[in-house]
Coordinates of C-alpha atoms and ligand atoms in Angstrom, one line a residue:
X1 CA -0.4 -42.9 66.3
X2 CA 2.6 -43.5 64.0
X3 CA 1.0 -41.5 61.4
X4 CA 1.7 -38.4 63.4
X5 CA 4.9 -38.5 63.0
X6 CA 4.7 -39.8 59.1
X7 CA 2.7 -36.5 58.5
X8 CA 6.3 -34.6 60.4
X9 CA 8.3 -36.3 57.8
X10 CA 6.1 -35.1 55.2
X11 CA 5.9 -31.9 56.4
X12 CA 9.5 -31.4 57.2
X13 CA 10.2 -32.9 53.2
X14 CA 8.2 -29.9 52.0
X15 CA 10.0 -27.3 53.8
X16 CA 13.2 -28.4 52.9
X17 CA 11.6 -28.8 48.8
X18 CA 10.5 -25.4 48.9
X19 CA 10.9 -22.9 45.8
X20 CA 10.0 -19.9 46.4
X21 CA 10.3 -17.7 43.4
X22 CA 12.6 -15.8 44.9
X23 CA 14.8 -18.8 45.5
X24 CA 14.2 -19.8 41.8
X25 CA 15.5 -16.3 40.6
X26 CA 18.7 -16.9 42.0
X27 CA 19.2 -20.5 41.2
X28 CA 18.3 -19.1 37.2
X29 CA 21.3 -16.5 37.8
X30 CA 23.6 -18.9 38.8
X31 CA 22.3 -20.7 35.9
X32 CA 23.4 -18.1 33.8
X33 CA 26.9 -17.5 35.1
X34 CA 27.7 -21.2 35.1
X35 CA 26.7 -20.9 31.7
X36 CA 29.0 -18.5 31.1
X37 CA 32.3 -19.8 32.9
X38 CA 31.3 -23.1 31.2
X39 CA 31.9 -21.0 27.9
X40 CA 34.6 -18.9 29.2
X41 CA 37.3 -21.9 29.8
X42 CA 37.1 -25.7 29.5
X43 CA 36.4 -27.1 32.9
X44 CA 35.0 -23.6 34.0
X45 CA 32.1 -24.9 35.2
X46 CA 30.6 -28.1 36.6
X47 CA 28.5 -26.9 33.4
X48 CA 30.5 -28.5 30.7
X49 CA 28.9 -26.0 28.0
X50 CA 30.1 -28.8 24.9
X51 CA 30.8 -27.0 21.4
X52 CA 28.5 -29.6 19.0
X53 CA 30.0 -28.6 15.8
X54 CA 26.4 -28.1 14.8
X55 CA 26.4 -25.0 13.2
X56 CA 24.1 -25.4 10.6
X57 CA 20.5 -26.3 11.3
X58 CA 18.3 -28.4 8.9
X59 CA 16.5 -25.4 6.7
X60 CA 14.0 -26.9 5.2
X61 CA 15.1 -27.5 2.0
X62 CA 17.3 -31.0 2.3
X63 CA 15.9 -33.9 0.5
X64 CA 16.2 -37.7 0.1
X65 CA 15.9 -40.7 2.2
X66 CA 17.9 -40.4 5.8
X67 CA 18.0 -42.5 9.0
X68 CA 18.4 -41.5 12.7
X69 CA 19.2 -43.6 15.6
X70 CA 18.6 -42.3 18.8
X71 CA 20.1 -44.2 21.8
X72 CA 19.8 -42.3 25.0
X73 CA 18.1 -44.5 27.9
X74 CA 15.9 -47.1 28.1
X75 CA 14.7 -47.6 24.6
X76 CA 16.3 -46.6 21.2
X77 CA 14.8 -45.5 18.1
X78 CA 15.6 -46.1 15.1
X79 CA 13.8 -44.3 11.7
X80 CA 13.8 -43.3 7.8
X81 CA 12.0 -39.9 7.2
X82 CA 12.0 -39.3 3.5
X83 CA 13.1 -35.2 2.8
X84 CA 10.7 -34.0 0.3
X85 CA 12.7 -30.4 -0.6
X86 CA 11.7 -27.3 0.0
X87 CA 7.7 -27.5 0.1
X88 CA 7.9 -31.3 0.5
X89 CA 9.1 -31.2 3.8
X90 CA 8.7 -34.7 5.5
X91 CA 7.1 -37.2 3.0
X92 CA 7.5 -40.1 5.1
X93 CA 8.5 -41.1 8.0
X94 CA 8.7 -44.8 9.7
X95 CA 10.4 -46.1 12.8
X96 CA 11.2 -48.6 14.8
X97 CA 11.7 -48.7 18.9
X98 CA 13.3 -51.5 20.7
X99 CA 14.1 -51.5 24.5
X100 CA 18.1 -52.4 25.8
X101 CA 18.3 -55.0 27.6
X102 CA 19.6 -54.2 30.8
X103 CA 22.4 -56.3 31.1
X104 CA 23.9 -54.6 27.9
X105 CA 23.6 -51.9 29.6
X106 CA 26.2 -52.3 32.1
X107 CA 28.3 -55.1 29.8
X108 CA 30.9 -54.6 27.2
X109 CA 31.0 -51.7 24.0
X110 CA 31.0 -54.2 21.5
X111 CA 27.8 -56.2 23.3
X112 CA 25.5 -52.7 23.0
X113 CA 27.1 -51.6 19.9
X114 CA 26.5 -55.0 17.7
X115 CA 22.8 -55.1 19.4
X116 CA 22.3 -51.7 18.0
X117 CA 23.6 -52.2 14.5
X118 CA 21.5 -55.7 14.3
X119 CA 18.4 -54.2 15.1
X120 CA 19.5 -51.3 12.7
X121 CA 20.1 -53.5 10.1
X122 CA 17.0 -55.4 10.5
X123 CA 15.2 -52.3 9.7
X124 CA 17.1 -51.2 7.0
X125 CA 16.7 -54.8 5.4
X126 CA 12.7 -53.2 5.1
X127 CA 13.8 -50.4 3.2
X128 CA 11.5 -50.0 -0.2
X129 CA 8.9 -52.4 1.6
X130 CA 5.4 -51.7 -0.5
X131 CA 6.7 -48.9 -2.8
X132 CA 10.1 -48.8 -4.4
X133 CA 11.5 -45.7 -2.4
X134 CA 15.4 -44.4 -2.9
X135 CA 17.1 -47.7 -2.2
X136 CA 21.0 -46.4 -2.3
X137 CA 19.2 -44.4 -4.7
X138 CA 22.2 -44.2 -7.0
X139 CA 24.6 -46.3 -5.7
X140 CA 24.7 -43.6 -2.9
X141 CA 25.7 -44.4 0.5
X142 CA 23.0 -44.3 3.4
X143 CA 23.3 -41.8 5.6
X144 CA 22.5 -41.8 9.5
X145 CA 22.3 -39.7 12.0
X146 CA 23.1 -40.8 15.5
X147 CA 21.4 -39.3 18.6
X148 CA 23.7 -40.8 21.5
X149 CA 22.3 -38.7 25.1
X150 CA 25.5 -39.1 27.0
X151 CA 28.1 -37.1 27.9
X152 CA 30.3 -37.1 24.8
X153 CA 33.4 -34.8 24.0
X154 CA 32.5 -33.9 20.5
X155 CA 35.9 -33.7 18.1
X156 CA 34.2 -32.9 14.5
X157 CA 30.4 -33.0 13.5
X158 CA 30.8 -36.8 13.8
X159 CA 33.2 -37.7 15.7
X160 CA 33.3 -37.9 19.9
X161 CA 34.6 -39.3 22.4
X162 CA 32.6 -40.5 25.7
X163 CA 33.7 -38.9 28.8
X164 CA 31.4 -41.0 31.3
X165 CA 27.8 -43.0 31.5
X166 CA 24.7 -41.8 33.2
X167 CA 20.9 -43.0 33.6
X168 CA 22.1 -46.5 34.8
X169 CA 24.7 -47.3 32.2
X170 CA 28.1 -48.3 33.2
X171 CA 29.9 -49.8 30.1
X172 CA 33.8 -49.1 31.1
X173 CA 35.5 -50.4 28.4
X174 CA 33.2 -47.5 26.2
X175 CA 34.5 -44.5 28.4
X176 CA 37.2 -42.7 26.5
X177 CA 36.6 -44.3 23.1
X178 CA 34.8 -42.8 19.8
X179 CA 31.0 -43.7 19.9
X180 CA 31.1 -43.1 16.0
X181 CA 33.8 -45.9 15.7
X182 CA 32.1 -48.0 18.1
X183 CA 28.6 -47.7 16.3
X184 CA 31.3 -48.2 12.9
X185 CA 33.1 -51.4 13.8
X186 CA 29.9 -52.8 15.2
X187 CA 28.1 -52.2 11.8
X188 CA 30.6 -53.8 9.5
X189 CA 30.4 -56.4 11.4
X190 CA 26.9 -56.9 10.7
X191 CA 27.7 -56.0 7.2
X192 CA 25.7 -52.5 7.0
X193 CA 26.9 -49.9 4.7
X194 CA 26.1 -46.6 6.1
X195 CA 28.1 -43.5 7.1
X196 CA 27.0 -41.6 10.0
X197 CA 27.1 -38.2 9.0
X198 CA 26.2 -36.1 12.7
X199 CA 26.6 -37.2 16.1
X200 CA 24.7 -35.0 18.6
X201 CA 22.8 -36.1 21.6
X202 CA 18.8 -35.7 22.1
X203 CA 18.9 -32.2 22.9
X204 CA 20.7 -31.1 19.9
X205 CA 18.4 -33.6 18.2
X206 CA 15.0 -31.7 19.8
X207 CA 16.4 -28.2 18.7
X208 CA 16.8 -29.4 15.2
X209 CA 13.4 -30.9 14.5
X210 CA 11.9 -27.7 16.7
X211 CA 13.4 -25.4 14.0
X212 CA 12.4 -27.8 11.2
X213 CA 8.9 -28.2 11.6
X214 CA 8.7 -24.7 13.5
X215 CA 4.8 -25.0 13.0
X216 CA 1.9 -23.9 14.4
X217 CA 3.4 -20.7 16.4
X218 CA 1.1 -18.2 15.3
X219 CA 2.7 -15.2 15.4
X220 CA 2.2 -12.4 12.8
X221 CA 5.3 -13.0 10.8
X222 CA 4.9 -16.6 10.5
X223 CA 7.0 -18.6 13.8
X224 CA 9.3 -17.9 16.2
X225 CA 12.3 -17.8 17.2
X226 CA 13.6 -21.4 18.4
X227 CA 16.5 -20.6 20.8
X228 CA 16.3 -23.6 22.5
X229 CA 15.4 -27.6 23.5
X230 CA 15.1 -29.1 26.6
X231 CA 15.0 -32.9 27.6
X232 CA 12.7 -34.2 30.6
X233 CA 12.4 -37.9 30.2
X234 CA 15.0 -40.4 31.9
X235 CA 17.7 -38.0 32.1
X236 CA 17.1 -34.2 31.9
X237 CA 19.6 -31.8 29.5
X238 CA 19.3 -28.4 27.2
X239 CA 21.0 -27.2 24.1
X240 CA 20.9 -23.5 22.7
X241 CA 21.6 -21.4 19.7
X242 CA 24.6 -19.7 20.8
X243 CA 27.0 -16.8 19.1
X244 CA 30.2 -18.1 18.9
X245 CA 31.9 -14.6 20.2
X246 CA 30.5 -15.2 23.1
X247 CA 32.4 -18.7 23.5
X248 CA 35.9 -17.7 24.4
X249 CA 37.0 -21.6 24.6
X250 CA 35.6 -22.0 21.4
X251 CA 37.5 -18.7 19.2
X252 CA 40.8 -20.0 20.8
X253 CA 40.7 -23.2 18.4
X254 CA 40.7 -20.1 16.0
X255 CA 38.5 -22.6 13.8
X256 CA 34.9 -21.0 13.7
X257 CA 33.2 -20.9 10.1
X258 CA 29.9 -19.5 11.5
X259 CA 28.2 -16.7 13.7
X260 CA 26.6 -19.3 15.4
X261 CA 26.7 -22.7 17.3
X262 CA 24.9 -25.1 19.0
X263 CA 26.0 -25.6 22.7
X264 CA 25.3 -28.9 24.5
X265 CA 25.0 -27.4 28.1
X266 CA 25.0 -30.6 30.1
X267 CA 22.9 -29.2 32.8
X268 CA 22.2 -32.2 34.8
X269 CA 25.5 -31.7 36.0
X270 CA 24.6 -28.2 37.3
X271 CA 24.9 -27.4 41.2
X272 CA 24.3 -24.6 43.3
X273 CA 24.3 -23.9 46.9
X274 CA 20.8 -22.4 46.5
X275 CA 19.1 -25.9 45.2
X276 CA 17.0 -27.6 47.7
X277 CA 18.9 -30.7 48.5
X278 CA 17.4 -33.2 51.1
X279 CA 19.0 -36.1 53.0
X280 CA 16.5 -38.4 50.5
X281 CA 18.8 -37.0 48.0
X282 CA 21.9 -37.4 49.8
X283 CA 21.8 -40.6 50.0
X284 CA 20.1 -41.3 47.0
X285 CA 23.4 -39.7 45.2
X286 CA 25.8 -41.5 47.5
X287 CA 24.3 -45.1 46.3
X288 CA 24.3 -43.9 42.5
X289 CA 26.3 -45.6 40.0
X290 CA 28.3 -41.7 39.7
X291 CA 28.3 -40.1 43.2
X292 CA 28.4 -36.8 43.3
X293 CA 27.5 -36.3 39.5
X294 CA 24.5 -35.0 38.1
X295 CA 23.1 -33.9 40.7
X296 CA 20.5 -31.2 39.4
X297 CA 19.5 -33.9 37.1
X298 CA 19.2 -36.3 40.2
X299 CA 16.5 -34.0 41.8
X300 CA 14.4 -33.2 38.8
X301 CA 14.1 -36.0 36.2
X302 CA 12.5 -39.1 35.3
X303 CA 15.0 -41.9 36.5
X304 CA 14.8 -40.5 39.9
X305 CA 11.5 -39.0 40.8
X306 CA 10.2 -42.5 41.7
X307 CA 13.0 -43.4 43.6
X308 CA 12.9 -40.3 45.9
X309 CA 9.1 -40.9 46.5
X310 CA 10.3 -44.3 47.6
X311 CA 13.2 -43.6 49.9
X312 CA 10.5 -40.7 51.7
X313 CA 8.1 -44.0 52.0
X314 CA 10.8 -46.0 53.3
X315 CA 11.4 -43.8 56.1
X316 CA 7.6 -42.9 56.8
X317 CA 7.2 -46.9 57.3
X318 CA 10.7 -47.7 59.2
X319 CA 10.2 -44.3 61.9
X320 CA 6.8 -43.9 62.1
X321 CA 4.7 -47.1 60.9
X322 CA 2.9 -45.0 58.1
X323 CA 2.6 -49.2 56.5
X324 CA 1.4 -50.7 59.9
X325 CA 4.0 -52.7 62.6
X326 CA 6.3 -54.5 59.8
X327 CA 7.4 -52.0 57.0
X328 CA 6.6 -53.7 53.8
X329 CA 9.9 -55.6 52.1
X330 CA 9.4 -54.6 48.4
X331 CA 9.8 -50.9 49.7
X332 CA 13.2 -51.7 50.5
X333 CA 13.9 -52.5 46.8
X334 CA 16.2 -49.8 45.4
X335 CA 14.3 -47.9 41.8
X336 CA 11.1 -50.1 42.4
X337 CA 8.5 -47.7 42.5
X338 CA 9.3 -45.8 39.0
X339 CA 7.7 -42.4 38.2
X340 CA 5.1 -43.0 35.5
X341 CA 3.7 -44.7 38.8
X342 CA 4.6 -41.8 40.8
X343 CA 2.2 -39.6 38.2
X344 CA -0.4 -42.2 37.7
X345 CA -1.1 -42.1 41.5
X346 CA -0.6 -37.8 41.3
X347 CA -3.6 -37.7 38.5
X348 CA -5.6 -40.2 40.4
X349 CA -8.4 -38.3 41.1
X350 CA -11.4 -41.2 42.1
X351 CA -13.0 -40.6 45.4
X352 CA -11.6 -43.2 47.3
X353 CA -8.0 -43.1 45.5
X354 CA -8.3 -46.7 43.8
X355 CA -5.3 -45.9 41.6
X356 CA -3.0 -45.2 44.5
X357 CA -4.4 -48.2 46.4
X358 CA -3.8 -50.4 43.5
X359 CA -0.4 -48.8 42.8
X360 CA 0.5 -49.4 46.0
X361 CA -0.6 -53.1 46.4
X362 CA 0.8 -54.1 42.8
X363 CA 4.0 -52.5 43.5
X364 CA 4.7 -52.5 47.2
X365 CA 2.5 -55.3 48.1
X366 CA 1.1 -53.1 50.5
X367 CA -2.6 -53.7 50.8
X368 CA -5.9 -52.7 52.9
X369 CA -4.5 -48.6 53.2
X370 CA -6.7 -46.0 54.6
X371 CA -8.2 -43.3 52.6
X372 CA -5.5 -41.1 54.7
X373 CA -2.6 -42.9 54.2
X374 CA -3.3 -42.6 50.0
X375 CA -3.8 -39.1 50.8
X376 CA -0.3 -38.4 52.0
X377 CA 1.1 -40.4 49.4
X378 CA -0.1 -37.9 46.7
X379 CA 1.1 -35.2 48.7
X380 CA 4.0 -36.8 48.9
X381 CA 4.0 -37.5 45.0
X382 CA 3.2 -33.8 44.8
X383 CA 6.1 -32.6 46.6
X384 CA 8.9 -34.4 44.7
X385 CA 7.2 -33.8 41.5
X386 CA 6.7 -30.2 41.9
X387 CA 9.8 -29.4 43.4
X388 CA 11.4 -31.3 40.0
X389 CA 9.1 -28.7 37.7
X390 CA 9.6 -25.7 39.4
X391 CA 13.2 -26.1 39.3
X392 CA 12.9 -26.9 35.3
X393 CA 11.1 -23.8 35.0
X394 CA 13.8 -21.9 36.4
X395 CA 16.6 -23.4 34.5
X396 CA 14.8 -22.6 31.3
X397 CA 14.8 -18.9 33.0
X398 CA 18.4 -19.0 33.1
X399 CA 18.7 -19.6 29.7
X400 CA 16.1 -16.7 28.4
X401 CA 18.3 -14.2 30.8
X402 CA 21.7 -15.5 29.1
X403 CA 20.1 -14.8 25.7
X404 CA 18.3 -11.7 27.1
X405 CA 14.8 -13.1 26.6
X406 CA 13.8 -12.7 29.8
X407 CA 12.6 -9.6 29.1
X408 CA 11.0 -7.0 26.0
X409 CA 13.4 -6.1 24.0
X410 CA 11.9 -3.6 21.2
X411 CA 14.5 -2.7 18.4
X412 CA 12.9 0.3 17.0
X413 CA 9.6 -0.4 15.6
X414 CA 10.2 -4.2 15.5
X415 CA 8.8 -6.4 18.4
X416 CA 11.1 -9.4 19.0
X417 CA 9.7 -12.6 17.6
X418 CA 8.1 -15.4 20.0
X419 CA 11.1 -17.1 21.8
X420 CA 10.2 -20.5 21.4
X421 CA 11.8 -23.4 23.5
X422 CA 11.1 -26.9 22.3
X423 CA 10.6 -29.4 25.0
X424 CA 10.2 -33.2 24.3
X425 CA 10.6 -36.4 27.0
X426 CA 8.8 -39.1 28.2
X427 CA 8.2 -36.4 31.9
X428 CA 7.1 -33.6 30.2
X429 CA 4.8 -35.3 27.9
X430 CA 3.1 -37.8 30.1
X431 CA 3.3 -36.4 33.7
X432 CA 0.7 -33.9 33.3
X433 CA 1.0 -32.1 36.8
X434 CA 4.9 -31.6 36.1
X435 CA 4.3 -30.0 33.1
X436 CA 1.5 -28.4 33.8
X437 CA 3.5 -26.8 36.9
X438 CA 6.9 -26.1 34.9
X439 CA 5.0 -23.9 32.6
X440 CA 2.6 -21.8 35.0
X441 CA 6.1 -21.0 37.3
X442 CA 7.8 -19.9 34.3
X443 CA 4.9 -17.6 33.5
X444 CA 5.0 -16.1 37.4
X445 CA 8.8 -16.1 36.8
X446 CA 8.3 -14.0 33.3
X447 CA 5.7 -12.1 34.3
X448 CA 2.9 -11.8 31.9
X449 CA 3.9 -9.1 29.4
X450 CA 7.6 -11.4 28.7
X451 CA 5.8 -14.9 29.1
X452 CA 3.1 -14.1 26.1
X453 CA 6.5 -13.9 24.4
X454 CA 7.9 -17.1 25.2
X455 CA 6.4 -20.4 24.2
X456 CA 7.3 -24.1 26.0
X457 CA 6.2 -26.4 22.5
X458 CA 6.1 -29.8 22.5
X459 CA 9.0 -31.3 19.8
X460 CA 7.2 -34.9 19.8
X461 CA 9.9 -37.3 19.4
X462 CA 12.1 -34.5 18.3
X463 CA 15.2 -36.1 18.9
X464 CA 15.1 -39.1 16.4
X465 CA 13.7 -37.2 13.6
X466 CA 16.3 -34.4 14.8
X467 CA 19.2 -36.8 14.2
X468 CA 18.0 -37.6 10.4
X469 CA 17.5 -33.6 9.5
X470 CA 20.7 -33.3 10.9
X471 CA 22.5 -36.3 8.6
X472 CA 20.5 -34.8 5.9
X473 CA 22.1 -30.9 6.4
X474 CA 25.4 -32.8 7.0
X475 CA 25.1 -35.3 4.2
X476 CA 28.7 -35.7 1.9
X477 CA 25.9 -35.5 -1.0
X478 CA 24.4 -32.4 -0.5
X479 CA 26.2 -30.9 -3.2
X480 CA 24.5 -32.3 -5.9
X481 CA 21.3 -32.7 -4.2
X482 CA 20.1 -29.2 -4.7
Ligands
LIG501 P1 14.5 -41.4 27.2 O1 14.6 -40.2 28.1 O2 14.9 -42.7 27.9 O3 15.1 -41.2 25.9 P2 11.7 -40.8 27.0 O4 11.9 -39.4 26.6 O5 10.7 -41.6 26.3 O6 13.0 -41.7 27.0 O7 11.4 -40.8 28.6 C1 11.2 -41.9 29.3 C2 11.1 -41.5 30.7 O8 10.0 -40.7 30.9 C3 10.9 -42.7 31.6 O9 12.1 -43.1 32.1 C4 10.0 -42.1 32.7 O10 10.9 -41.7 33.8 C5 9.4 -40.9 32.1 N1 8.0 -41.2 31.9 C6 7.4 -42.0 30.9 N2 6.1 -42.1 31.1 C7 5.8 -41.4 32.1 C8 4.6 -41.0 32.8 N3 3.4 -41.5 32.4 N4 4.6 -40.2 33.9 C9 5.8 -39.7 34.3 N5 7.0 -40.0 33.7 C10 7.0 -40.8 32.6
LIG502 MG1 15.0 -39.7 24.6

């Protein structure tokens, strides 16, 4: 009985998460011209469009020992890639992750910051472990790269200031400061000698190591063209290759030394009153630590998905008994269901749906459901997950029509190189479906003669290895390195 109207709530969820391709077309144009009033003036857009002062990407030819430290969510990595020159490339590469714990997350600066530089320093101290590799190889400072995946005001190549926390941090006393000179202080005193020599977040990071180890694209001139990264993990973000005439804000500092320049678009803050926003997301935003902020990444990445699917169950259970008389208490729990779980019971594809069963007892302490019930639940999972993809998909459109790659553009004889867009994040990589959707609707979006020009490529942890080509194309030594 009560399932009836569960399968209305279902049904009335997927009508209201509907994507259309027409509806994607326009949400990748106003894509597009947020991306260009986020460029046009500061505070043009809800896009903030942030000039990284990265306007030289790793080549290919930087060499020596350099460390990156990405800090962007959950975990942080930390690692030492060793720069062999020009046919060297990578020699080596090590690293290190450790999970924050969550009450640093939402403590003081100085309580994250000294974490980060004792766990740093730990693997520093194992430096030269085994073979006797560049220790301060010449009384040369070590140099670091620091990925840091939160909204940050960038003042020099490393220098920035933090305008506000998202993904579950809230560390006010950091809002408004330096993250450079926090990560600084924090490392003298732990006593480690290192400079950081770029600060740019994951994305940056992504489109880095994407043009570094731009492998394996087998076009006939050897590689594409990489335009741009994308993020899908716990947050969701891009960065692109932009030309800095077309950066108004940017020529009126009258300070530009290059044709080009990374831009940190910030898209998670990206709205449009053509994105499919339900009541679960309403409410969802309204209970968030920043209401009313990020709300495209809110709908699409991997610190939310689970919790959607959740508030949808919640209401199944409380209006129509989908869970039987008494709605199951561990349901109520805000961000318990999390979305690898979400995607484990998507794939599950046993005959009797054991995965979803067990997911649902481990988690939800829901036991003894009917093969129905585990039915609706991937449907459900379906829904939220594909509406996340689809809308990916058509962000990365918006991008491709801002550089005008969204369509053939032949220059005389010359056929435009691949347009390759590196993707890393713990979404895209693991949750199968969601990927596997993103890049299919991007095709239909393309249309086949443009898509078999454009390439989605995994950039495995591209943002940590990112951060250390970057210190290396940034180093104070790379004068007399070459
Ligand atoms: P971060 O974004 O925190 O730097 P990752 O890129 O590793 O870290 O992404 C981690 C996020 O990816 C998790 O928060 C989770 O939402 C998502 N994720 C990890 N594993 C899976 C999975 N198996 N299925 C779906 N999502 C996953
Ligand atoms: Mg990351």
């Amino acid at each position: 009985m009560g399932n009836c109207g569960a399968m209305e709530i279902l049904r009335e969820l997927k009508e209201k998460c509907e994507t259309p391709n027409g509806k994607l077309r326009q949400i990748a144009n106003a894509m597009k011209d947020e991306m260009q009033a986020g460029l046009a003036s500061e505070g043009g857009s809800e896009l903030k469009m942030l000039v990284s002062y990265v306007d030289n990407l790793p080549t290919g030819d930087e060499c020596g020992v350099f460390y990156g430290l990405d800090v962007g969510g959950t975990n942080f990595r930390v690692l030492r890639v060793q720069l062999g020159g020009k046919e060297g490339r990578v020699v080596k590469q090590e690293f290190m992750e450790v999970s924050i714990p969550p009450n640093l997350m939402v403590g003081t600066s100085d309580q994250l910051f000294d974490f980060i530089a004792d766990e740093l320093a730990k693997f520093v101290g194992t430096e030269g472990e085994g073979e006797g590799e560049g220790e301060g190889e010449g009384g040369k400072k070590r140099e670091l790269g620091f990925t840091f995946s939160f909204p940050v005001k960038q003042t020099s190549i490393n220098s920035g200031t933090l305008m506000r926390w998202t993904k579950g941090f809230s560390i006010a006393d950091a809002v408004g400061r330096d993250v450079v000179m926090e990560l600084a202080k924090a490392m003298e005193r732990k006593g480690l000698d290192m400079r950081v020599a770029a600060l740019v977040n994951d994305t940056i990071g992504t489109l880095a190591a994407g043009k570094y180890l731009n492998v394996n694209v087998n076009d006939n001139d050897g590689g594409g063209d990489v335009v741009a990264a994308v993020i899908l993990g716990t947050g969701t973000n891009a960065a692109y290759v932009e030309r800095v005439d077309a950066i108004p804000k940017y020529a009126q500092e009258g300070i530009a030394q290059s044709e080009e320049m990374v831009i940190n678009m910030e898209w998670g803050s990206f709205t449009s009153s053509h994105l499919p926003i339900t009541e679960y997301d309403q409410a969802l935003d309204a209970e968030s630590l920043n209401p009313g902020d990020h709300v495209f990444e809110k709908i699409i990445s991997g610190m939310y998905l689970g919790e959607i699917v959740r508030r949808v169950l919640c209401r199944m259970a409380e209006e129509a008994a989908f869970f039987g008389d008494v709605v199951p208490p561990k349901l109520k729990i805000p961000f318990i269901l999390t979305t690898p779980e979400v995607s484990a019971m998507h794939h599950d594809s046993s005959p009797d749906l054991k995965v979803v069963a067990n997911k649902l007892k481990d988690t939800l302490e829901i036991s003894s459901t009917s093969l129905e019930t585990r039915k609706a639940v991937i449907e459900l999972c379906s829904i939220v997950a594909t509406r996340g993809a689809r809308l990916s998909a058509a962000a990365i459109l918006g991008i491709l029509k801002k550089l005008g790659r969204d369509k053939v553009i032949k220059e005389g004889d010359d056929e435009q190189k691949t347009t390759v867009i590196a993707v890393d994040g713990g979404l895209f990589e693991h949750y199968s479906e969601f990927r596997h959707s993103l890049e299919t609707t991007l095709q239909q979006l393309l249309g086949k003669e443009v898509s078999s020009r454009v390439l989605i490529k995994h950039a495995n942890d591209g943002s940590g290895i990112g951060a250390a080509l970057l210190a290396a194309s940034h180093s104070q030594y790379n004068h007399i390195n070459i």
